[in-house]
């Protein structure tokens, strides 16, 4: 919120008695006969004024909070049903005008899914492949508790205690750590210095936070939750000994407070590093909602990146439905992480088994494959309509970002979000980010390969295509992006499974 909104929030002050005596004052020069009606009228007027004033105070303090989102924001380009229009109208009436850009327009919304039911050129199996899952009426609902909102008035104004986070890894790994940085700042009741992005040694990407994310939007969206400052004051001297990097996995808010709260109060600042997967996935409901608010609302890409990503997505989308495939076969997978993603050949067979038509258009997200174009040749052989950001971009559009892998990954993120179907070749950070974001914006189709069950079949050449198809359909019947509760299994990430903490039925 802007300055005017903050002033409005603080407008419930105790008025001086003279404010009301002004309305009740009676001139001694008037006769008593004329005083009675005037006194009554003025008394009623003052009573009405006082009631209105108190009503504004109550609504300001207890009304729909600035950091609550009862219904999802809708893209202006998306087709709106009467129900959604009514919901949108109710949201607009429930928030101060200064909040509307943040609450209604902050979510990165994909282009509309293509309708395939009327396409007579598709077989029944192909129509089923493009069919979107039933969202079951789930929509975003970040309704923070009253206790959380009361604490926000104090925490959001914190100036003495500062938390600095150093985040590392690729784009989606950085996003996860930034989300947890905001949550930890909230737990410690500290202001958050804009996270520092560590230089990626593998890709040599020296991008800073503001090179990738819209910093002002980040601050504005979170201003009711955590105060975000641009830098650490020069009065704070930092040494290597000041950096805390020995954080165990899956720590609770209680552990965070017990370990760092006193230190932060004493020294005034705290620097944390190596935060990946350190914070527990099982947090109180308000902190889970805050994680969703950061990931799906606050972390918006800069305008140049968002605009270019949208242009490339529209070039893919305008031709009809398409699949986004995160084919994770870059060199760092084999050198650094040791993950075993599906190969291009295995993905091609899986898509055939799931009913994808051979003329399906596929957007391949990710960096340069290890082995070059030969690495994806088996996929191209089965599905020749392959596109990448490089083939879709016009001359010079990607030139400023060729040495910025994080920006290129952001473009992949935007194009993948608008796809009709998304399929990751392994369950990494990009896959989980897409799973949660696509759920949050309406449960767009997301196929999660059951690698444990399908790999033996993929390697068995004696299995007929028909048997393989039936098996794939059966294994993935309930893995197509339908609403699935985070609480169904222990330690699920709310950013991949936003139901029920961040989404509810309306």
Short mmCIF file of C-alpha atoms in Angstrom, two decimals:
data_model
loop_
_atom_site.label_atom_id
_atom_site.label_comp_id
_atom_site.label_asym_id
_atom_site.label_seq_id
_atom_site.Cartn_x
_atom_site.Cartn_y
_atom_site.Cartn_z
CA UNK A 1 0.00 0.00 0.00
CA UNK A 2 1.06 3.56 -0.57
CA UNK A 3 1.51 6.31 1.95
CA UNK A 4 -2.13 7.32 1.82
CA UNK A 5 -3.23 3.79 2.64
CA UNK A 6 -0.91 3.67 5.65
CA UNK A 7 -2.33 6.96 6.88
CA UNK A 8 -5.83 5.56 6.46
CA UNK A 9 -4.88 2.45 8.46
CA UNK A 10 -3.61 4.65 11.30
CA UNK A 11 -6.61 6.98 11.24
CA UNK A 12 -8.26 5.48 14.35
CA UNK A 13 -6.86 8.00 16.84
CA UNK A 14 -8.51 9.27 20.03
CA UNK A 15 -10.07 12.63 19.18
CA UNK A 16 -9.70 15.55 21.55
CA UNK A 17 -12.91 16.35 23.53
CA UNK A 18 -13.02 19.81 21.94
CA UNK A 19 -13.76 18.09 18.62
CA UNK A 20 -17.22 17.23 19.91
CA UNK A 21 -17.67 20.30 22.12
CA UNK A 22 -17.51 22.35 18.91
CA UNK A 23 -20.77 20.77 17.82
CA UNK A 24 -22.38 20.99 21.28
CA UNK A 25 -21.40 24.62 21.99
CA UNK A 26 -24.38 26.91 22.65
CA UNK A 27 -24.05 30.66 22.53
CA UNK A 28 -25.08 32.33 25.83
CA UNK A 29 -26.57 35.20 23.87
CA UNK A 30 -29.36 32.96 22.53
CA UNK A 31 -32.61 32.73 24.46
CA UNK A 32 -33.44 29.46 26.23
CA UNK A 33 -36.51 29.09 24.04
CA UNK A 34 -34.35 28.70 20.92
CA UNK A 35 -31.68 26.62 22.62
CA UNK A 36 -33.64 23.40 23.02
CA UNK A 37 -34.27 22.56 19.30
CA UNK A 38 -30.75 23.64 18.35
CA UNK A 39 -29.27 21.64 21.17
CA UNK A 40 -31.24 18.54 20.16
CA UNK A 41 -30.28 18.90 16.50
CA UNK A 42 -26.64 19.44 17.31
CA UNK A 43 -26.64 16.53 19.75
CA UNK A 44 -28.07 14.17 17.12
CA UNK A 45 -25.57 15.44 14.56
CA UNK A 46 -22.66 14.85 16.93
CA UNK A 47 -23.97 11.38 17.81
CA UNK A 48 -24.15 10.48 14.12
CA UNK A 49 -20.63 11.81 13.54
CA UNK A 50 -19.27 9.84 16.48
CA UNK A 51 -20.98 6.62 15.32
CA UNK A 52 -19.62 7.02 11.81
CA UNK A 53 -16.15 7.68 13.14
CA UNK A 54 -16.18 4.59 15.34
CA UNK A 55 -17.58 2.52 12.47
CA UNK A 56 -14.67 3.51 10.25
CA UNK A 57 -12.25 2.54 13.01
CA UNK A 58 -13.86 -0.88 13.46
CA UNK A 59 -13.91 -1.59 9.75
CA UNK A 60 -10.33 -0.45 9.37
CA UNK A 61 -9.11 -2.71 12.14
CA UNK A 62 -11.35 -5.76 11.68
CA UNK A 63 -12.41 -5.54 8.05
CA UNK A 64 -11.08 -7.69 5.23
CA UNK A 65 -7.30 -7.48 5.73
CA UNK A 66 -4.85 -6.15 3.20
CA UNK A 67 -3.02 -9.45 3.12
CA UNK A 68 -6.05 -11.68 2.67
CA UNK A 69 -7.19 -12.91 -0.74
CA UNK A 70 -10.61 -14.60 -0.57
CA UNK A 71 -10.89 -15.26 -4.30
CA UNK A 72 -8.46 -15.54 -7.19
CA UNK A 73 -7.38 -12.60 -9.29
CA UNK A 74 -8.45 -12.95 -12.89
CA UNK A 75 -6.49 -12.01 -15.98
CA UNK A 76 -8.25 -9.41 -18.11
CA UNK A 77 -7.57 -11.61 -21.17
CA UNK A 78 -9.20 -14.68 -19.65
CA UNK A 79 -12.84 -15.54 -20.37
CA UNK A 80 -14.89 -14.75 -17.26
CA UNK A 81 -17.95 -16.65 -16.12
CA UNK A 82 -20.78 -14.80 -14.36
CA UNK A 83 -19.74 -16.45 -11.07
CA UNK A 84 -16.15 -15.27 -11.41
CA UNK A 85 -17.32 -11.78 -12.36
CA UNK A 86 -19.43 -11.67 -9.22
CA UNK A 87 -16.48 -12.87 -7.15
CA UNK A 88 -14.23 -10.27 -8.71
CA UNK A 89 -16.76 -7.56 -7.96
CA UNK A 90 -17.02 -8.63 -4.34
CA UNK A 91 -13.25 -8.51 -3.93
CA UNK A 92 -13.03 -5.01 -5.36
CA UNK A 93 -15.64 -3.81 -2.89
CA UNK A 94 -13.84 -5.45 0.01
CA UNK A 95 -10.47 -3.73 -0.37
CA UNK A 96 -9.27 -0.16 -0.31
CA UNK A 97 -8.57 1.12 -3.80
CA UNK A 98 -4.83 1.33 -3.20
CA UNK A 99 -4.71 -2.42 -2.60
CA UNK A 100 -6.40 -3.49 -5.82
CA UNK A 101 -3.28 -3.62 -8.05
CA UNK A 102 -1.55 -5.84 -5.49
CA UNK A 103 -4.39 -8.19 -4.64
CA UNK A 104 -6.16 -8.47 -7.96
CA UNK A 105 -3.31 -8.22 -10.44
CA UNK A 106 -0.30 -9.67 -8.67
CA UNK A 107 -0.67 -13.31 -9.69
CA UNK A 108 1.04 -14.36 -12.91
CA UNK A 109 -1.98 -15.70 -14.80
CA UNK A 110 -1.52 -17.95 -17.87
CA UNK A 111 -3.18 -17.54 -21.23
CA UNK A 112 -6.55 -19.37 -21.34
CA UNK A 113 -6.53 -23.10 -21.99
CA UNK A 114 -7.75 -24.07 -25.44
CA UNK A 115 -11.15 -25.71 -25.77
CA UNK A 116 -10.81 -29.04 -27.57
CA UNK A 117 -14.28 -30.55 -27.22
CA UNK A 118 -15.48 -29.08 -30.53
CA UNK A 119 -12.40 -30.11 -32.50
CA UNK A 120 -13.69 -32.85 -34.81
CA UNK A 121 -10.22 -33.72 -36.05
CA UNK A 122 -9.20 -35.26 -32.72
CA UNK A 123 -9.83 -38.83 -31.68
CA UNK A 124 -11.48 -39.58 -28.35
CA UNK A 125 -8.08 -40.50 -26.90
CA UNK A 126 -6.53 -37.26 -28.13
CA UNK A 127 -9.40 -35.21 -26.73
CA UNK A 128 -8.88 -36.88 -23.37
CA UNK A 129 -5.20 -36.00 -23.51
CA UNK A 130 -5.93 -32.29 -23.97
CA UNK A 131 -8.83 -32.28 -21.48
CA UNK A 132 -8.23 -30.09 -18.43
CA UNK A 133 -8.77 -31.60 -14.95
CA UNK A 134 -11.74 -30.74 -12.79
CA UNK A 135 -10.69 -28.01 -10.38
CA UNK A 136 -13.60 -28.97 -8.08
CA UNK A 137 -14.30 -25.33 -7.29
CA UNK A 138 -11.01 -24.63 -5.54
CA UNK A 139 -9.80 -21.04 -5.64
CA UNK A 140 -7.08 -19.09 -3.80
CA UNK A 141 -8.11 -17.98 -0.30
CA UNK A 142 -5.33 -16.41 1.74
CA UNK A 143 -7.50 -15.56 4.74
CA UNK A 144 -4.95 -14.83 7.47
CA UNK A 145 -6.04 -15.15 11.09
CA UNK A 146 -6.94 -12.18 13.28
CA UNK A 147 -3.88 -12.81 15.47
CA UNK A 148 -1.62 -12.71 12.40
CA UNK A 149 -3.15 -9.46 11.21
CA UNK A 150 -2.84 -7.82 14.62
CA UNK A 151 0.84 -8.77 14.81
CA UNK A 152 1.39 -7.40 11.31
CA UNK A 153 0.81 -3.83 12.48
CA UNK A 154 3.93 -4.11 14.63
CA UNK A 155 6.13 -6.47 12.57
CA UNK A 156 5.64 -4.60 9.30
CA UNK A 157 7.12 -1.45 10.85
CA UNK A 158 10.25 -3.11 12.28
CA UNK A 159 13.39 -1.03 11.67
CA UNK A 160 15.92 -2.12 14.29
CA UNK A 161 16.27 -5.86 13.50
CA UNK A 162 17.49 -6.78 10.00
CA UNK A 163 17.69 -10.21 8.37
CA UNK A 164 19.92 -10.86 5.35
CA UNK A 165 19.57 -14.02 3.22
CA UNK A 166 22.12 -15.30 0.72
CA UNK A 167 20.40 -17.60 -1.78
CA UNK A 168 21.99 -19.90 -4.34
CA UNK A 169 21.22 -22.31 -7.16
CA UNK A 170 19.13 -21.92 -10.28
CA UNK A 171 16.05 -19.73 -10.65
CA UNK A 172 13.51 -22.03 -9.04
CA UNK A 173 15.85 -23.00 -6.23
CA UNK A 174 16.37 -19.30 -5.56
CA UNK A 175 12.61 -18.73 -5.55
CA UNK A 176 12.15 -21.39 -2.88
CA UNK A 177 14.84 -19.86 -0.69
CA UNK A 178 13.42 -16.35 -1.10
CA UNK A 179 10.03 -17.64 0.00
CA UNK A 180 11.56 -19.17 3.12
CA UNK A 181 13.56 -15.98 3.75
CA UNK A 182 10.34 -13.98 4.03
CA UNK A 183 8.80 -16.58 6.34
CA UNK A 184 11.87 -16.64 8.60
CA UNK A 185 11.89 -12.84 8.75
CA UNK A 186 8.27 -13.02 9.87
CA UNK A 187 9.08 -15.67 12.49
CA UNK A 188 11.90 -13.52 13.88
CA UNK A 189 9.80 -10.33 13.60
CA UNK A 190 12.59 -8.72 11.62
CA UNK A 191 12.84 -6.54 8.54
CA UNK A 192 14.17 -8.37 5.49
CA UNK A 193 17.01 -6.99 3.42
CA UNK A 194 16.50 -7.77 -0.28
CA UNK A 195 17.95 -11.29 -0.69
CA UNK A 196 21.46 -11.57 -2.12
CA UNK A 197 21.74 -13.91 -5.12
CA UNK A 198 25.00 -15.81 -4.95
CA UNK A 199 26.94 -15.96 -8.22
CA UNK A 200 26.24 -19.29 -9.91
CA UNK A 201 29.59 -20.99 -10.45
CA UNK A 202 28.33 -23.40 -13.09
CA UNK A 203 26.61 -20.87 -15.39
CA UNK A 204 28.45 -17.73 -14.29
CA UNK A 205 25.18 -15.82 -13.83
CA UNK A 206 25.79 -12.59 -11.88
CA UNK A 207 22.17 -11.42 -11.86
CA UNK A 208 20.93 -9.56 -8.81
CA UNK A 209 17.44 -9.74 -7.32
CA UNK A 210 16.23 -6.65 -9.15
CA UNK A 211 17.57 -7.99 -12.46
CA UNK A 212 15.06 -10.84 -12.32
CA UNK A 213 12.23 -9.84 -9.99
CA UNK A 214 10.16 -6.68 -9.72
CA UNK A 215 11.59 -5.29 -6.49
CA UNK A 216 9.01 -2.54 -5.88
CA UNK A 217 6.19 -5.01 -6.46
CA UNK A 218 7.86 -7.42 -4.03
CA UNK A 219 8.02 -4.74 -1.34
CA UNK A 220 4.49 -3.50 -1.92
CA UNK A 221 2.89 -6.93 -1.93
CA UNK A 222 4.53 -7.91 1.37
CA UNK A 223 4.31 -4.58 3.18
CA UNK A 224 1.53 -5.83 5.45
CA UNK A 225 3.55 -8.94 6.38
CA UNK A 226 7.26 -8.05 6.51
CA UNK A 227 9.14 -4.82 5.98
CA UNK A 228 11.56 -5.18 3.05
CA UNK A 229 14.55 -2.84 2.79
CA UNK A 230 16.91 -2.49 -0.15
CA UNK A 231 20.24 -2.86 1.65
CA UNK A 232 22.01 -3.29 4.96
CA UNK A 233 22.93 0.10 6.50
CA UNK A 234 26.59 1.05 6.26
CA UNK A 235 26.76 1.15 10.06
CA UNK A 236 26.51 -2.64 10.14
CA UNK A 237 29.96 -4.13 9.63
CA UNK A 238 29.84 -7.70 8.31
CA UNK A 239 32.53 -10.35 8.64
CA UNK A 240 32.59 -13.92 7.41
CA UNK A 241 32.13 -15.06 11.01
CA UNK A 242 28.78 -13.28 11.06
CA UNK A 243 27.27 -15.56 8.41
CA UNK A 244 25.22 -18.47 9.78
CA UNK A 245 25.27 -21.45 7.43
CA UNK A 246 24.97 -24.44 9.77
CA UNK A 247 21.22 -24.90 9.61
CA UNK A 248 19.81 -28.43 9.92
CA UNK A 249 17.05 -29.70 7.63
CA UNK A 250 13.34 -29.21 8.34
CA UNK A 251 13.64 -26.82 11.27
CA UNK A 252 10.49 -25.53 12.94
CA UNK A 253 9.53 -21.91 13.71
CA UNK A 254 10.20 -22.69 17.38
CA UNK A 255 13.75 -23.79 16.51
CA UNK A 256 14.32 -20.63 14.46
CA UNK A 257 13.22 -18.39 17.31
CA UNK A 258 15.16 -20.29 19.95
CA UNK A 259 18.36 -20.22 17.88
CA UNK A 260 18.34 -16.70 16.43
CA UNK A 261 15.86 -14.42 18.22
CA UNK A 262 18.17 -13.41 21.08
CA UNK A 263 21.15 -12.98 18.74
CA UNK A 264 19.12 -10.78 16.44
CA UNK A 265 17.94 -8.61 19.32
CA UNK A 266 21.47 -8.23 20.63
CA UNK A 267 23.32 -7.56 17.37
CA UNK A 268 20.56 -5.96 15.31
CA UNK A 269 21.19 -8.06 12.21
CA UNK A 270 21.56 -11.67 11.14
CA UNK A 271 22.94 -13.16 7.93
CA UNK A 272 21.80 -16.65 6.88
CA UNK A 273 23.14 -18.76 4.02
CA UNK A 274 22.48 -22.25 2.71
CA UNK A 275 18.75 -22.15 3.34
CA UNK A 276 17.64 -24.67 0.70
CA UNK A 277 15.10 -27.14 2.19
CA UNK A 278 16.05 -26.10 5.72
CA UNK A 279 12.67 -24.77 6.82
CA UNK A 280 10.03 -27.36 7.68
CA UNK A 281 7.29 -28.03 5.14
CA UNK A 282 4.82 -28.37 8.03
CA UNK A 283 4.21 -24.84 9.24
CA UNK A 284 1.25 -23.16 10.98
CA UNK A 285 -1.54 -22.20 8.54
CA UNK A 286 -0.71 -18.47 8.50
CA UNK A 287 2.91 -19.14 7.55
CA UNK A 288 1.82 -21.56 4.83
CA UNK A 289 -0.42 -18.85 3.42
CA UNK A 290 2.50 -16.43 3.57
CA UNK A 291 4.62 -18.86 1.55
CA UNK A 292 1.91 -18.91 -1.14
CA UNK A 293 1.61 -15.14 -1.06
CA UNK A 294 5.34 -14.74 -1.66
CA UNK A 295 5.61 -17.41 -4.37
CA UNK A 296 2.45 -16.68 -6.34
CA UNK A 297 1.95 -12.96 -5.70
CA UNK A 298 5.13 -11.18 -4.61
CA UNK A 299 7.74 -12.85 -6.82
CA UNK A 300 6.83 -11.30 -10.15
CA UNK A 301 9.42 -11.03 -12.91
CA UNK A 302 10.57 -7.61 -14.09
CA UNK A 303 8.51 -6.01 -16.85
CA UNK A 304 11.06 -6.62 -19.65
CA UNK A 305 11.30 -10.32 -18.77
CA UNK A 306 7.55 -10.69 -18.29
CA UNK A 307 6.77 -8.91 -21.55
CA UNK A 308 9.21 -10.99 -23.57
CA UNK A 309 8.01 -14.20 -21.95
CA UNK A 310 4.40 -13.29 -22.72
CA UNK A 311 5.25 -12.55 -26.37
CA UNK A 312 6.98 -15.90 -26.82
CA UNK A 313 4.14 -17.69 -25.01
CA UNK A 314 1.56 -16.06 -27.27
CA UNK A 315 3.47 -17.13 -30.40
CA UNK A 316 3.23 -20.69 -29.14
CA UNK A 317 -0.34 -20.37 -27.92
CA UNK A 318 -1.81 -18.71 -31.02
CA UNK A 319 -1.31 -21.88 -33.07
CA UNK A 320 -3.44 -23.99 -30.72
CA UNK A 321 -2.91 -26.22 -27.67
CA UNK A 322 0.64 -27.16 -26.79
CA UNK A 323 2.67 -29.23 -24.36
CA UNK A 324 5.45 -27.72 -22.26
CA UNK A 325 8.14 -30.26 -21.52
CA UNK A 326 10.90 -29.60 -19.02
CA UNK A 327 13.51 -31.91 -20.51
CA UNK A 328 16.14 -31.74 -17.79
CA UNK A 329 19.18 -33.10 -19.61
CA UNK A 330 21.66 -30.23 -19.25
CA UNK A 331 25.25 -30.97 -18.31
CA UNK A 332 24.88 -29.80 -14.70
CA UNK A 333 22.34 -32.59 -14.06
CA UNK A 334 25.00 -35.20 -14.71
CA UNK A 335 27.90 -33.23 -13.20
CA UNK A 336 26.41 -31.70 -10.08
CA UNK A 337 23.12 -33.24 -9.00
CA UNK A 338 23.24 -36.85 -10.21
CA UNK A 339 19.44 -36.92 -10.82
CA UNK A 340 18.12 -39.44 -13.33
CA UNK A 341 15.53 -37.65 -15.45
CA UNK A 342 13.71 -39.41 -18.24
CA UNK A 343 15.58 -39.32 -21.53
CA UNK A 344 14.14 -37.82 -24.70
CA UNK A 345 13.37 -41.32 -25.99
CA UNK A 346 11.57 -42.28 -22.77
CA UNK A 347 9.55 -39.07 -22.75
CA UNK A 348 8.49 -39.62 -26.37
CA UNK A 349 7.21 -43.10 -25.58
CA UNK A 350 5.44 -41.87 -22.44
CA UNK A 351 3.65 -39.13 -24.40
CA UNK A 352 2.52 -41.65 -27.01
CA UNK A 353 1.25 -43.92 -24.28
CA UNK A 354 -0.73 -41.06 -22.74
CA UNK A 355 -2.46 -40.31 -26.03
CA UNK A 356 -0.57 -37.26 -27.29
CA UNK A 357 -1.11 -36.89 -31.06
CA UNK A 358 2.00 -37.09 -33.23
CA UNK A 359 1.33 -33.57 -34.53
CA UNK A 360 1.22 -32.14 -31.02
CA UNK A 361 3.24 -28.97 -30.62
CA UNK A 362 5.83 -29.23 -27.84
CA UNK A 363 7.71 -26.42 -26.16
CA UNK A 364 10.97 -27.74 -24.70
CA UNK A 365 12.02 -25.76 -21.62
CA UNK A 366 15.49 -25.91 -20.15
CA UNK A 367 19.06 -25.13 -21.07
CA UNK A 368 21.24 -26.52 -23.82
CA UNK A 369 20.95 -30.34 -23.69
CA UNK A 370 24.09 -32.30 -22.92
CA UNK A 371 24.99 -33.74 -26.32
CA UNK A 372 23.36 -30.98 -28.34
CA UNK A 373 20.54 -31.60 -30.82
CA UNK A 374 21.35 -35.32 -30.98
CA UNK A 375 20.20 -35.66 -27.36
CA UNK A 376 16.59 -34.78 -28.27
CA UNK A 377 16.51 -36.46 -31.68
CA UNK A 378 14.36 -39.40 -30.43
CA UNK A 379 11.73 -36.89 -29.31
CA UNK A 380 11.86 -34.96 -32.58
CA UNK A 381 11.46 -38.21 -34.51
CA UNK A 382 8.12 -38.95 -32.79
CA UNK A 383 6.92 -35.36 -32.38
CA UNK A 384 8.42 -33.16 -35.12
CA UNK A 385 6.65 -29.94 -34.03
CA UNK A 386 9.25 -28.96 -31.46
CA UNK A 387 9.91 -25.36 -30.38
CA UNK A 388 12.18 -23.63 -27.89
CA UNK A 389 12.57 -20.04 -26.76
CA UNK A 390 15.40 -19.66 -29.26
CA UNK A 391 13.30 -20.82 -32.22
CA UNK A 392 10.33 -18.67 -31.19
CA UNK A 393 12.24 -15.50 -30.36
CA UNK A 394 12.82 -12.93 -33.07
CA UNK A 395 16.23 -11.67 -33.99
CA UNK A 396 17.92 -9.88 -31.11
CA UNK A 397 15.20 -10.49 -28.51
CA UNK A 398 17.26 -12.94 -26.45
CA UNK A 399 20.63 -11.28 -27.06
CA UNK A 400 20.68 -9.25 -23.79
CA UNK A 401 20.09 -12.43 -21.79
CA UNK A 402 22.34 -15.00 -23.44
CA UNK A 403 24.71 -14.88 -20.45
CA UNK A 404 21.89 -14.77 -17.92
CA UNK A 405 20.60 -18.35 -17.46
CA UNK A 406 18.25 -17.21 -14.68
CA UNK A 407 16.48 -14.85 -17.07
CA UNK A 408 16.24 -17.55 -19.74
CA UNK A 409 14.78 -19.88 -17.10
CA UNK A 410 12.23 -17.18 -16.23
CA UNK A 411 11.12 -17.07 -19.87
CA UNK A 412 10.73 -20.86 -19.82
CA UNK A 413 8.64 -20.48 -16.67
CA UNK A 414 6.26 -18.00 -18.30
CA UNK A 415 5.81 -20.04 -21.49
CA UNK A 416 5.39 -23.28 -19.56
CA UNK A 417 2.72 -21.78 -17.30
CA UNK A 418 0.52 -20.98 -20.32
CA UNK A 419 0.79 -24.45 -21.84
CA UNK A 420 -2.27 -26.70 -21.96
CA UNK A 421 -0.25 -29.63 -20.63
CA UNK A 422 2.98 -29.59 -18.62
CA UNK A 423 5.22 -32.61 -18.16
CA UNK A 424 8.56 -32.62 -16.31
CA UNK A 425 11.14 -35.28 -17.08
CA UNK A 426 11.95 -35.42 -13.36
CA UNK A 427 10.63 -34.04 -10.09
CA UNK A 428 13.00 -31.09 -9.61
CA UNK A 429 12.41 -27.51 -8.55
CA UNK A 430 10.89 -26.44 -11.88
CA UNK A 431 8.48 -29.36 -11.83
CA UNK A 432 7.28 -28.60 -8.30
CA UNK A 433 7.00 -24.88 -9.04
CA UNK A 434 4.84 -25.56 -12.11
CA UNK A 435 2.73 -28.07 -10.23
CA UNK A 436 1.81 -25.58 -7.53
CA UNK A 437 1.47 -22.51 -9.74
CA UNK A 438 -0.72 -24.30 -12.28
CA UNK A 439 -2.90 -25.54 -9.42
CA UNK A 440 -3.14 -22.05 -7.93
CA UNK A 441 -4.38 -20.48 -11.18
CA UNK A 442 -7.09 -23.06 -11.82
CA UNK A 443 -5.56 -26.55 -11.83
CA UNK A 444 -4.10 -26.59 -15.33
CA UNK A 445 -3.17 -30.06 -16.54
CA UNK A 446 0.07 -31.31 -15.05
CA UNK A 447 1.30 -34.84 -15.74
CA UNK A 448 3.58 -36.16 -13.03
CA UNK A 449 5.44 -39.19 -14.42
CA UNK A 450 5.42 -42.20 -12.11
CA UNK A 451 9.05 -43.01 -12.82
CA UNK A 452 9.27 -45.85 -10.33
CA UNK A 453 6.58 -47.79 -12.18
CA UNK A 454 7.19 -46.77 -15.78
CA UNK A 455 10.97 -47.08 -16.10
CA UNK A 456 10.93 -50.91 -16.11
CA UNK A 457 8.24 -50.82 -18.81
CA UNK A 458 10.13 -48.23 -20.84
CA UNK A 459 13.19 -50.48 -20.87
CA UNK A 460 11.23 -53.63 -21.72
CA UNK A 461 11.04 -53.76 -25.52
CA UNK A 462 8.81 -56.85 -25.40
CA UNK A 463 5.85 -54.82 -24.07
CA UNK A 464 3.46 -54.06 -26.91
CA UNK A 465 2.40 -50.49 -27.62
CA UNK A 466 -1.21 -51.29 -26.74
CA UNK A 467 -0.33 -52.80 -23.36
CA UNK A 468 2.04 -49.94 -22.65
CA UNK A 469 -0.69 -47.41 -23.50
CA UNK A 470 -3.24 -49.07 -21.19
CA UNK A 471 -0.70 -49.22 -18.39
CA UNK A 472 0.31 -45.57 -18.77
CA UNK A 473 -3.31 -44.43 -18.76
CA UNK A 474 -3.99 -46.42 -15.59
CA UNK A 475 -0.85 -45.28 -13.76
CA UNK A 476 -1.47 -41.60 -14.46
CA UNK A 477 -5.24 -41.49 -14.11
CA UNK A 478 -4.95 -39.51 -10.87
CA UNK A 479 -1.73 -37.67 -11.70
CA UNK A 480 -3.02 -35.08 -14.15
CA UNK A 481 -3.22 -31.97 -12.01
CA UNK A 482 -6.44 -32.61 -10.09
CA UNK A 483 -6.76 -30.96 -6.68
CA UNK A 484 -4.79 -32.98 -4.16
CA UNK A 485 -4.46 -32.17 -0.48
CA UNK A 486 -1.04 -31.40 0.90
CA UNK A 487 -2.03 -33.23 4.06
CA UNK A 488 -2.49 -36.49 2.19
CA UNK A 489 1.21 -37.26 2.69
CA UNK A 490 3.71 -36.05 5.27
CA UNK A 491 6.15 -33.23 4.45
CA UNK A 492 4.51 -32.11 1.22
CA UNK A 493 5.42 -28.62 0.06
CA UNK A 494 2.53 -26.16 0.08
CA UNK A 495 4.05 -24.50 -3.00
CA UNK A 496 3.41 -27.74 -4.91
CA UNK A 497 0.18 -28.63 -3.09
CA UNK A 498 -1.62 -25.36 -2.20
CA UNK A 499 -4.79 -27.19 -1.11
CA UNK A 500 -6.08 -26.74 1.60
CA UNK A 501 -4.05 -23.94 3.25
CA UNK A 502 -3.98 -21.59 0.24
CA UNK A 503 -7.00 -22.78 -1.75
CA UNK A 504 -10.53 -23.54 -0.66
CA UNK A 505 -13.86 -24.33 -2.27
CA UNK A 506 -16.29 -21.51 -3.04
#
